[in-house]
Amino acid sequence: MFSPDQENHPSKAPVKYGELIVLGYNGSLPNGDRGRRKSRFALFKRPKANGVKPSTVHIACTPQAAKAISNKDQHSISYTLSRAQTVVVEYTHDSNTDMFQIGRSTESPIDFVVTDTVPGSQSNSDTQSVQSTISRFACRIICERNPPFTARIYAAGFDSSKNIFLGEKAAKWKTSDGQMDGLTTNGVLVMHPRNGFTEDSKPGVWREISVCGNVFSLRETRSAQQRGKMVAPFSSSVHHKVENETNQLQDGSLIDLCGATLLWRTAEGLSRTPTVKHLEALRQEINAARPQCPVGFNTLAFPSMKRKDVVDEKQPWVYLNCGHVHGYHNWGNKEERDGKDRECPMCRSVGPYVPLWLGCEAGFYVDAGPPTHAFSPCGHVCSEKTTAYWSQIPLPHGTHTFHAACPFCAHQLAGEQGYIRLIFQGPLD
């Protein structure tokens, strides 16, 4: 069924395809969201389609190939095979799709500017000195303009001259049907969760996506010249669900750009996710129960969502080994452990003692449960199912390692599970 476009019905709300949320930011960038640099980016149906699809292929140094490359109005991907041979694939306008581009570049073709995530950084000055591993034109997402509004991801984005260049060193090859394909330097990895993004979610398998949207197993390291195996979704020996081996984004798909990881949430998935209002209500509910410090007997309260970097005097603190929640106090320091570990006055267990912060980015929650658990060692608080889910996900780190991290601050998780159940003491009166 064809849906009439906004152009004819300007009063209708635009169609939202979904949102990309950068892991490691608890609701906004440290210095605030500005323009195309922000912690989350909504993809809306464009007034006019701007998608492209492959058309003519030119091989070697023909005049047409050179012309296609120099033509500023024509999208093209150039695969340099050797000094003598370049294959240029021209792309033509596709009136059925919208294209969104993501990368580190601030040039106009990039819709969503993403910089490297530094775990727990409080300001952008913390992130400037790092040599970025995120590609300037990292990837592109193509959304179908008609229901079900399928979104697909491809490695690499078109630059200001509407070109994608894969140089001699990039991994590239001819496919069985005579087309070209390739990988970008540090690659674009995707993980689709099993069972969607729900309280039953389980981590999927990380795969690499090629420039043409094909799915491969991971290379030995991020920028290895040798590509992984093409993952054949039709193999009968593959036991897991076949539809997961695809470049089609699903609610909860993770996209890793080597320096930043993005979570894709569909519009439908977001409609089932707790809102910031709901999280605020949960915060007020905890505070209304007047939890107390079991030692100082002072009432504790989670600070408002807006004050999420300044430790408040009523802020709850937790002993990460046992989960006992207290107000801030100075005793129990274990001098011999360089002051970081404390002994819990309730149960004598020794471990880190940190302030608790509410997880404010609602898009990371897999359910609307109460904030009963905290990630370790950062102290970000959310629902039990949410901590359990994220603690199982191996997130790419550097060029060849993976580790679980808190979605709200990107700190690597510690301890047996990576999270702890909070034990609050109620008021004594």
Short mmCIF file of C-alpha atoms in Angstrom, two decimals:
data_model
loop_
_atom_site.label_atom_id
_atom_site.label_comp_id
_atom_site.label_asym_id
_atom_site.label_seq_id
_atom_site.Cartn_x
_atom_site.Cartn_y
_atom_site.Cartn_z
CA MET A 1 0.00 0.00 0.00
CA PHE A 2 1.53 3.34 -1.01
CA SER A 3 1.65 5.89 1.76
CA PRO A 4 1.01 9.48 0.70
CA ASP A 5 4.13 11.54 1.26
CA GLN A 6 4.59 14.44 3.68
CA GLU A 7 4.84 16.80 0.73
CA ASN A 8 1.08 16.41 0.18
CA HIS A 9 0.30 16.27 3.91
CA PRO A 10 2.66 18.70 5.62
CA SER A 11 0.70 18.49 8.89
CA LYS A 12 1.46 14.78 9.30
CA ALA A 13 4.33 13.93 11.65
CA PRO A 14 7.34 12.76 9.65
CA VAL A 15 8.01 9.02 9.62
CA LYS A 16 10.81 8.05 12.01
CA TYR A 17 12.93 5.12 10.81
CA GLY A 18 14.83 4.77 14.08
CA GLU A 19 17.56 6.27 16.24
CA LEU A 20 21.27 5.74 16.68
CA ILE A 21 22.53 6.11 20.27
CA VAL A 22 26.27 6.30 21.01
CA LEU A 23 27.38 4.03 23.84
CA GLY A 24 29.21 5.73 26.70
CA TYR A 25 27.05 8.86 27.04
CA ASN A 26 24.36 9.06 29.65
CA GLY A 27 21.80 11.12 27.72
CA SER A 28 24.01 13.82 26.16
CA LEU A 29 27.62 14.62 25.22
CA PRO A 30 29.79 16.00 28.07
CA ASN A 31 29.72 19.58 26.75
CA GLY A 32 26.14 19.32 25.47
CA ASP A 33 24.69 18.17 22.15
CA ARG A 34 25.32 20.55 19.26
CA GLY A 35 24.17 20.28 15.66
CA ARG A 36 25.28 17.02 14.07
CA ARG A 37 27.45 16.14 17.09
CA LYS A 38 25.23 14.60 19.74
CA SER A 39 24.78 11.41 21.75
CA ARG A 40 21.77 10.25 19.76
CA PHE A 41 20.57 10.85 16.21
CA ALA A 42 17.05 10.29 14.86
CA LEU A 43 16.61 9.18 11.24
CA PHE A 44 13.46 10.67 9.70
CA LYS A 45 11.98 10.12 6.26
CA ARG A 46 13.42 12.87 4.05
CA PRO A 47 11.16 15.29 2.15
CA LYS A 48 12.83 13.95 -1.04
CA ALA A 49 14.54 10.59 -1.50
CA ASN A 50 18.36 10.79 -1.58
CA GLY A 51 19.23 7.09 -1.75
CA VAL A 52 21.55 5.66 -4.43
CA LYS A 53 22.02 2.20 -5.97
CA PRO A 54 24.82 0.71 -8.11
CA SER A 55 24.49 1.03 -11.89
CA THR A 56 27.32 1.05 -14.47
CA VAL A 57 30.71 -0.60 -13.87
CA HIS A 58 33.79 0.84 -15.66
CA ILE A 59 37.02 -1.12 -15.70
CA ALA A 60 40.58 0.21 -16.10
CA CYS A 61 41.59 3.64 -17.32
CA THR A 62 38.80 4.30 -19.79
CA PRO A 63 37.71 7.92 -20.36
CA GLN A 64 34.25 7.05 -18.92
CA ALA A 65 35.89 5.82 -15.71
CA ALA A 66 37.90 8.99 -15.34
CA LYS A 67 34.80 11.05 -16.10
CA ALA A 68 32.72 9.17 -13.54
CA ILE A 69 35.32 9.87 -10.88
CA SER A 70 35.54 13.56 -11.72
CA ASN A 71 31.78 14.02 -12.09
CA LYS A 72 30.74 15.81 -8.91
CA ASP A 73 27.05 15.02 -9.46
CA GLN A 74 27.51 11.28 -9.82
CA HIS A 75 28.03 8.97 -6.82
CA SER A 76 30.72 6.37 -7.45
CA ILE A 77 32.94 3.85 -5.68
CA SER A 78 36.50 3.43 -7.01
CA TYR A 79 38.41 0.22 -6.35
CA THR A 80 42.14 0.67 -7.09
CA LEU A 81 43.47 -2.76 -8.03
CA SER A 82 46.91 -1.57 -9.18
CA ARG A 83 48.45 1.60 -10.61
CA ALA A 84 47.27 0.51 -14.02
CA GLN A 85 43.80 -0.65 -13.13
CA THR A 86 40.89 0.91 -11.30
CA VAL A 87 37.33 -0.34 -11.31
CA VAL A 88 34.75 2.43 -10.93
CA VAL A 89 31.16 1.54 -10.02
CA GLU A 90 28.74 4.37 -10.74
CA TYR A 91 25.73 4.78 -8.45
CA THR A 92 22.44 6.19 -9.61
CA HIS A 93 19.56 7.91 -7.77
CA ASP A 94 17.11 5.57 -6.02
CA SER A 95 13.70 7.16 -5.44
CA ASN A 96 12.69 4.40 -2.98
CA THR A 97 15.36 4.94 -0.34
CA ASP A 98 16.88 7.56 1.97
CA MET A 99 20.60 7.57 2.75
CA PHE A 100 22.18 8.70 6.04
CA GLN A 101 25.95 8.91 6.49
CA ILE A 102 27.96 8.58 9.69
CA GLY A 103 31.62 9.40 10.32
CA ARG A 104 34.21 11.58 12.00
CA SER A 105 34.26 14.21 9.24
CA THR A 106 32.30 17.41 9.75
CA GLU A 107 31.86 17.87 5.97
CA SER A 108 28.29 18.26 4.75
CA PRO A 109 27.71 14.70 3.42
CA ILE A 110 27.98 13.41 7.01
CA ASP A 111 24.59 13.50 8.78
CA PHE A 112 25.82 12.26 12.17
CA VAL A 113 29.33 13.28 13.33
CA VAL A 114 30.82 10.69 15.71
CA THR A 115 34.08 11.08 17.66
CA ASP A 116 36.04 8.53 19.69
CA THR A 117 34.43 7.57 22.99
CA VAL A 118 36.77 7.91 25.97
CA PRO A 119 35.39 5.84 28.88
CA GLY A 120 34.04 8.01 31.68
CA SER A 121 35.23 11.28 30.12
CA GLN A 122 33.49 14.33 31.57
CA SER A 123 34.47 16.83 28.91
CA ASN A 124 35.41 16.96 25.25
CA SER A 125 38.91 18.15 26.15
CA ASP A 126 39.50 14.61 27.43
CA THR A 127 38.87 13.26 23.95
CA GLN A 128 40.76 15.70 21.72
CA SER A 129 44.29 14.36 22.18
CA VAL A 130 43.44 10.83 21.05
CA GLN A 131 44.47 9.87 17.52
CA SER A 132 41.13 8.82 16.06
CA THR A 133 40.57 5.36 14.61
CA ILE A 134 37.07 6.25 13.35
CA SER A 135 36.97 6.73 9.61
CA ARG A 136 36.06 10.21 8.32
CA PHE A 137 33.35 8.64 6.16
CA ALA A 138 32.70 5.50 8.20
CA CYS A 139 29.41 4.04 7.02
CA ARG A 140 26.04 4.70 5.47
CA ILE A 141 22.55 3.51 6.36
CA ILE A 142 19.95 3.10 3.62
CA CYS A 143 16.29 3.14 4.71
CA GLU A 144 13.34 2.03 2.59
CA ARG A 145 10.88 4.90 2.24
CA ASN A 146 7.87 2.55 2.29
CA PRO A 147 6.75 0.22 5.09
CA PRO A 148 8.25 -1.76 6.76
CA PHE A 149 10.97 0.97 6.40
CA THR A 150 13.83 -1.58 6.39
CA ALA A 151 17.23 -0.07 7.30
CA ARG A 152 20.44 -1.57 5.92
CA ILE A 153 24.04 -0.70 6.76
CA TYR A 154 27.05 -0.48 4.41
CA ALA A 155 30.71 0.22 5.16
CA ALA A 156 32.10 3.59 3.96
CA GLY A 157 30.32 6.82 3.13
CA PHE A 158 30.50 9.08 0.07
CA ASP A 159 32.74 12.14 0.46
CA SER A 160 32.07 15.74 -0.66
CA SER A 161 32.82 14.73 -4.26
CA LYS A 162 30.30 11.86 -3.95
CA ASN A 163 33.13 9.33 -4.11
CA ILE A 164 34.26 6.37 -2.06
CA PHE A 165 37.90 5.45 -2.78
CA LEU A 166 39.30 2.05 -1.81
CA GLY A 167 43.06 2.44 -2.27
CA GLU A 168 45.60 -0.24 -3.18
CA LYS A 169 46.03 -1.32 0.46
CA ALA A 170 42.33 -1.82 1.22
CA ALA A 171 40.94 -5.37 1.19
CA LYS A 172 38.89 -5.72 -2.02
CA TRP A 173 37.88 -8.44 -4.43
CA LYS A 174 35.71 -9.42 -7.37
CA THR A 175 32.55 -11.29 -6.40
CA SER A 176 31.32 -14.44 -8.14
CA ASP A 177 28.87 -12.42 -10.26
CA GLY A 178 31.62 -10.10 -11.50
CA GLN A 179 30.85 -7.18 -9.16
CA MET A 180 33.44 -5.51 -6.90
CA ASP A 181 33.35 -5.37 -3.10
CA GLY A 182 35.74 -4.35 -0.32
CA LEU A 183 36.32 -3.51 3.34
CA THR A 184 37.34 -0.20 4.92
CA THR A 185 40.62 0.17 6.84
CA ASN A 186 39.33 -0.44 10.38
CA GLY A 187 36.06 -1.98 9.29
CA VAL A 188 32.41 -1.66 10.30
CA LEU A 189 31.27 -4.41 12.68
CA VAL A 190 27.65 -5.28 13.44
CA MET A 191 26.07 -7.49 16.10
CA HIS A 192 22.35 -8.34 15.97
CA PRO A 193 20.97 -9.49 19.35
CA ARG A 194 19.01 -12.72 19.50
CA ASN A 195 15.34 -12.35 20.59
CA GLY A 196 15.31 -8.66 19.66
CA PHE A 197 15.97 -5.90 22.18
CA THR A 198 13.84 -7.18 25.05
CA GLU A 199 14.31 -8.61 28.51
CA ASP A 200 14.93 -11.98 26.78
CA SER A 201 17.74 -10.57 24.59
CA LYS A 202 20.94 -12.55 24.21
CA PRO A 203 24.12 -11.27 22.51
CA GLY A 204 24.56 -12.30 18.87
CA VAL A 205 27.81 -12.78 16.92
CA TRP A 206 29.95 -9.86 15.73
CA ARG A 207 30.29 -9.70 11.92
CA GLU A 208 31.97 -7.33 9.49
CA ILE A 209 29.92 -5.51 6.85
CA SER A 210 31.45 -4.77 3.44
CA VAL A 211 31.12 -1.69 1.24
CA CYS A 212 28.34 -3.49 -0.70
CA GLY A 213 26.59 -4.68 2.47
CA ASN A 214 27.74 -8.31 2.46
CA VAL A 215 28.38 -10.08 5.78
CA PHE A 216 31.77 -11.58 6.75
CA SER A 217 33.33 -13.22 9.78
CA LEU A 218 35.84 -10.95 11.56
CA ARG A 219 39.38 -10.43 10.27
CA GLU A 220 42.25 -11.51 12.52
CA THR A 221 42.76 -7.90 13.57
CA ARG A 222 40.74 -4.82 12.66
CA SER A 223 42.85 -3.68 9.70
CA ALA A 224 44.24 -7.02 8.47
CA GLN A 225 44.49 -7.20 4.65
CA GLN A 226 42.88 -10.63 4.58
CA ARG A 227 39.07 -10.53 4.75
CA GLY A 228 37.09 -12.99 6.88
CA LYS A 229 34.93 -15.75 5.40
CA MET A 230 31.72 -14.70 3.71
CA VAL A 231 28.94 -15.82 5.99
CA ALA A 232 26.57 -17.86 3.84
CA PRO A 233 23.12 -17.45 5.33
CA PHE A 234 21.75 -20.37 3.30
CA SER A 235 24.00 -23.07 4.72
CA SER A 236 21.87 -25.81 6.25
CA SER A 237 24.60 -26.62 8.76
CA VAL A 238 24.14 -23.24 10.43
CA HIS A 239 21.93 -23.86 13.46
CA HIS A 240 21.21 -20.32 14.54
CA LYS A 241 18.55 -18.22 12.88
CA VAL A 242 19.42 -17.49 9.29
CA GLU A 243 17.87 -14.03 9.17
CA ASN A 244 20.47 -12.73 11.62
CA GLU A 245 23.26 -12.98 9.03
CA THR A 246 22.34 -9.84 7.16
CA ASN A 247 23.17 -6.15 6.89
CA GLN A 248 19.56 -5.36 7.81
CA LEU A 249 19.48 -3.52 11.14
CA GLN A 250 17.16 -4.81 13.85
CA ASP A 251 16.03 -3.22 17.08
CA GLY A 252 19.08 -3.46 19.36
CA SER A 253 21.69 -4.01 16.61
CA LEU A 254 25.12 -2.68 17.61
CA ILE A 255 27.36 -0.96 15.05
CA ASP A 256 31.05 -0.62 15.88
CA LEU A 257 33.14 1.99 14.03
CA CYS A 258 36.46 1.23 15.83
CA GLY A 259 36.45 4.00 18.42
CA ALA A 260 32.72 4.36 18.99
CA THR A 261 29.84 1.88 19.20
CA LEU A 262 26.28 2.82 18.21
CA LEU A 263 23.04 1.17 19.25
CA TRP A 264 20.26 1.09 16.62
CA ARG A 265 16.73 1.37 17.99
CA THR A 266 13.75 1.11 15.64
CA ALA A 267 10.89 3.56 16.05
CA GLU A 268 8.68 0.63 17.10
CA GLY A 269 11.23 -0.60 19.63
CA LEU A 270 11.58 2.89 21.14
CA SER A 271 7.79 3.07 21.59
CA ARG A 272 8.08 0.11 24.01
CA THR A 273 11.10 1.53 25.87
CA PRO A 274 10.77 3.42 29.17
CA THR A 275 10.71 7.19 28.65
CA VAL A 276 12.84 9.70 30.54
CA LYS A 277 9.58 10.58 32.35
CA HIS A 278 9.25 6.97 33.49
CA LEU A 279 12.88 6.94 34.71
CA GLU A 280 12.23 10.21 36.55
CA ALA A 281 9.16 8.62 38.22
CA LEU A 282 11.29 5.63 39.31
CA ARG A 283 13.89 8.05 40.76
CA GLN A 284 11.20 9.89 42.74
CA GLU A 285 9.77 6.57 43.93
CA ILE A 286 13.15 5.46 45.34
CA ASN A 287 13.66 8.85 46.98
CA ALA A 288 10.09 8.80 48.39
CA ALA A 289 10.93 5.53 50.20
CA ARG A 290 13.56 7.61 52.07
CA PRO A 291 16.46 5.13 51.98
CA GLN A 292 18.87 5.78 54.83
CA CYS A 293 22.55 5.45 55.46
CA PRO A 294 22.69 2.51 57.91
CA VAL A 295 25.51 4.22 59.79
CA GLY A 296 24.84 7.97 59.69
CA PHE A 297 21.03 7.50 59.55
CA ASN A 298 20.84 10.44 57.12
CA THR A 299 18.28 10.16 54.29
CA LEU A 300 19.76 9.47 50.86
CA ALA A 301 18.42 10.75 47.54
CA PHE A 302 19.39 10.28 43.90
CA PRO A 303 20.14 13.71 42.40
CA SER A 304 17.97 14.94 39.52
CA MET A 305 18.69 13.68 36.02
CA LYS A 306 20.11 17.07 35.05
CA ARG A 307 22.82 17.00 37.70
CA LYS A 308 24.53 13.85 36.62
CA ASP A 309 28.20 14.78 37.06
CA VAL A 310 28.35 16.57 40.42
CA VAL A 311 28.36 14.40 43.54
CA ASP A 312 25.53 15.60 45.79
CA GLU A 313 25.79 15.48 49.59
CA LYS A 314 22.73 13.21 49.81
CA GLN A 315 24.00 10.96 47.02
CA PRO A 316 23.91 7.23 47.77
CA TRP A 317 27.26 5.41 47.69
CA VAL A 318 27.76 1.65 47.42
CA TYR A 319 30.29 -0.94 48.48
CA LEU A 320 30.77 -2.82 45.19
CA ASN A 321 31.62 -6.18 46.76
CA CYS A 322 28.46 -6.54 48.85
CA GLY A 323 25.99 -3.98 47.47
CA HIS A 324 25.29 -2.21 50.78
CA VAL A 325 24.22 1.37 50.08
CA HIS A 326 25.45 4.17 52.38
CA GLY A 327 25.82 7.91 52.47
CA TYR A 328 29.32 9.28 51.89
CA HIS A 329 31.67 8.86 54.86
CA ASN A 330 35.39 8.88 55.46
CA TRP A 331 35.99 5.90 57.69
CA GLY A 332 36.85 2.33 56.72
CA ASN A 333 39.80 3.35 54.54
CA LYS A 334 42.27 0.55 53.94
CA GLU A 335 45.52 2.52 53.86
CA GLU A 336 47.54 -0.39 52.55
CA ARG A 337 45.29 -0.61 49.46
CA ASP A 338 46.11 2.94 48.27
CA GLY A 339 42.86 4.29 49.67
CA LYS A 340 40.64 2.85 46.92
CA ASP A 341 39.21 -0.06 48.88
CA ARG A 342 36.97 0.33 51.91
CA GLU A 343 35.55 -2.02 54.50
CA CYS A 344 31.75 -2.09 54.58
CA PRO A 345 30.54 -1.27 58.13
CA MET A 346 27.57 -3.64 57.64
CA CYS A 347 29.31 -6.85 56.58
CA ARG A 348 33.07 -6.12 56.79
CA SER A 349 33.62 -7.05 53.11
CA VAL A 350 36.41 -4.99 51.56
CA GLY A 351 36.17 -3.44 48.11
CA PRO A 352 35.70 -0.28 46.04
CA TYR A 353 33.28 2.35 47.39
CA VAL A 354 31.68 4.54 44.70
CA PRO A 355 28.82 7.04 44.26
CA LEU A 356 25.67 5.75 42.51
CA TRP A 357 24.34 7.46 39.37
CA LEU A 358 21.06 6.80 37.61
CA GLY A 359 21.29 5.61 34.03
CA CYS A 360 19.43 8.43 32.21
CA GLU A 361 19.69 7.22 28.59
CA ALA A 362 16.37 5.37 28.27
CA GLY A 363 17.32 3.81 24.93
CA PHE A 364 19.77 1.45 26.69
CA TYR A 365 17.06 -0.14 28.91
CA VAL A 366 15.74 -3.57 27.82
CA ASP A 367 12.75 -3.25 30.19
CA ALA A 368 10.99 -0.75 32.45
CA GLY A 369 11.99 -2.43 35.70
CA PRO A 370 12.99 -0.50 38.85
CA PRO A 371 16.61 0.67 39.31
CA THR A 372 17.78 -2.13 41.64
CA HIS A 373 21.23 -2.97 40.25
CA ALA A 374 24.46 -1.09 39.54
CA PHE A 375 27.26 -1.68 37.07
CA SER A 376 30.68 -2.25 38.64
CA PRO A 377 33.01 -0.34 38.93
CA CYS A 378 31.26 2.84 37.70
CA GLY A 379 28.09 2.77 39.84
CA HIS A 380 25.53 3.44 37.07
CA VAL A 381 22.14 2.21 38.25
CA CYS A 382 19.35 0.68 36.14
CA SER A 383 17.07 -2.36 36.04
CA GLU A 384 18.32 -5.89 36.78
CA LYS A 385 17.54 -7.18 33.24
CA THR A 386 19.42 -4.23 31.71
CA THR A 387 22.58 -4.83 33.78
CA ALA A 388 22.38 -8.56 33.05
CA TYR A 389 22.09 -7.98 29.28
CA TRP A 390 24.92 -5.45 28.85
CA SER A 391 27.27 -7.40 31.12
CA GLN A 392 27.12 -10.32 28.64
CA ILE A 393 28.00 -8.29 25.54
CA PRO A 394 31.62 -8.34 24.39
CA LEU A 395 32.16 -4.86 22.91
CA PRO A 396 35.08 -4.34 20.49
CA HIS A 397 37.99 -2.56 22.15
CA GLY A 398 41.08 -1.44 20.26
CA THR A 399 42.04 -3.50 17.22
CA HIS A 400 41.58 -7.06 18.45
CA THR A 401 40.14 -7.32 21.96
CA PHE A 402 36.58 -7.36 23.30
CA HIS A 403 35.20 -6.63 26.75
CA ALA A 404 31.89 -5.90 28.46
CA ALA A 405 31.31 -2.23 29.33
CA CYS A 406 28.72 -0.02 30.99
CA PRO A 407 26.52 1.45 28.21
CA PHE A 408 26.16 4.73 30.15
CA CYS A 409 29.89 5.53 30.51
CA ALA A 410 31.79 2.89 28.48
CA HIS A 411 33.90 1.81 31.50
CA GLN A 412 35.06 -1.79 31.26
CA LEU A 413 33.05 -3.91 33.73
CA ALA A 414 34.80 -5.54 36.69
CA GLY A 415 34.00 -8.20 39.26
CA GLU A 416 32.46 -11.62 38.77
CA GLN A 417 29.31 -10.47 36.98
CA GLY A 418 30.09 -6.86 36.15
CA TYR A 419 27.14 -5.65 38.22
CA ILE A 420 25.71 -5.91 41.73
CA ARG A 421 22.30 -5.93 43.43
CA LEU A 422 21.83 -2.86 45.63
CA ILE A 423 20.85 -3.36 49.29
CA PHE A 424 19.07 -0.26 50.58
CA GLN A 425 18.25 0.32 54.24
CA GLY A 426 14.75 1.76 54.74
CA PRO A 427 13.89 4.44 57.29
CA LEU A 428 13.80 3.20 60.88
CA ASP A 429 10.78 5.22 62.02
#
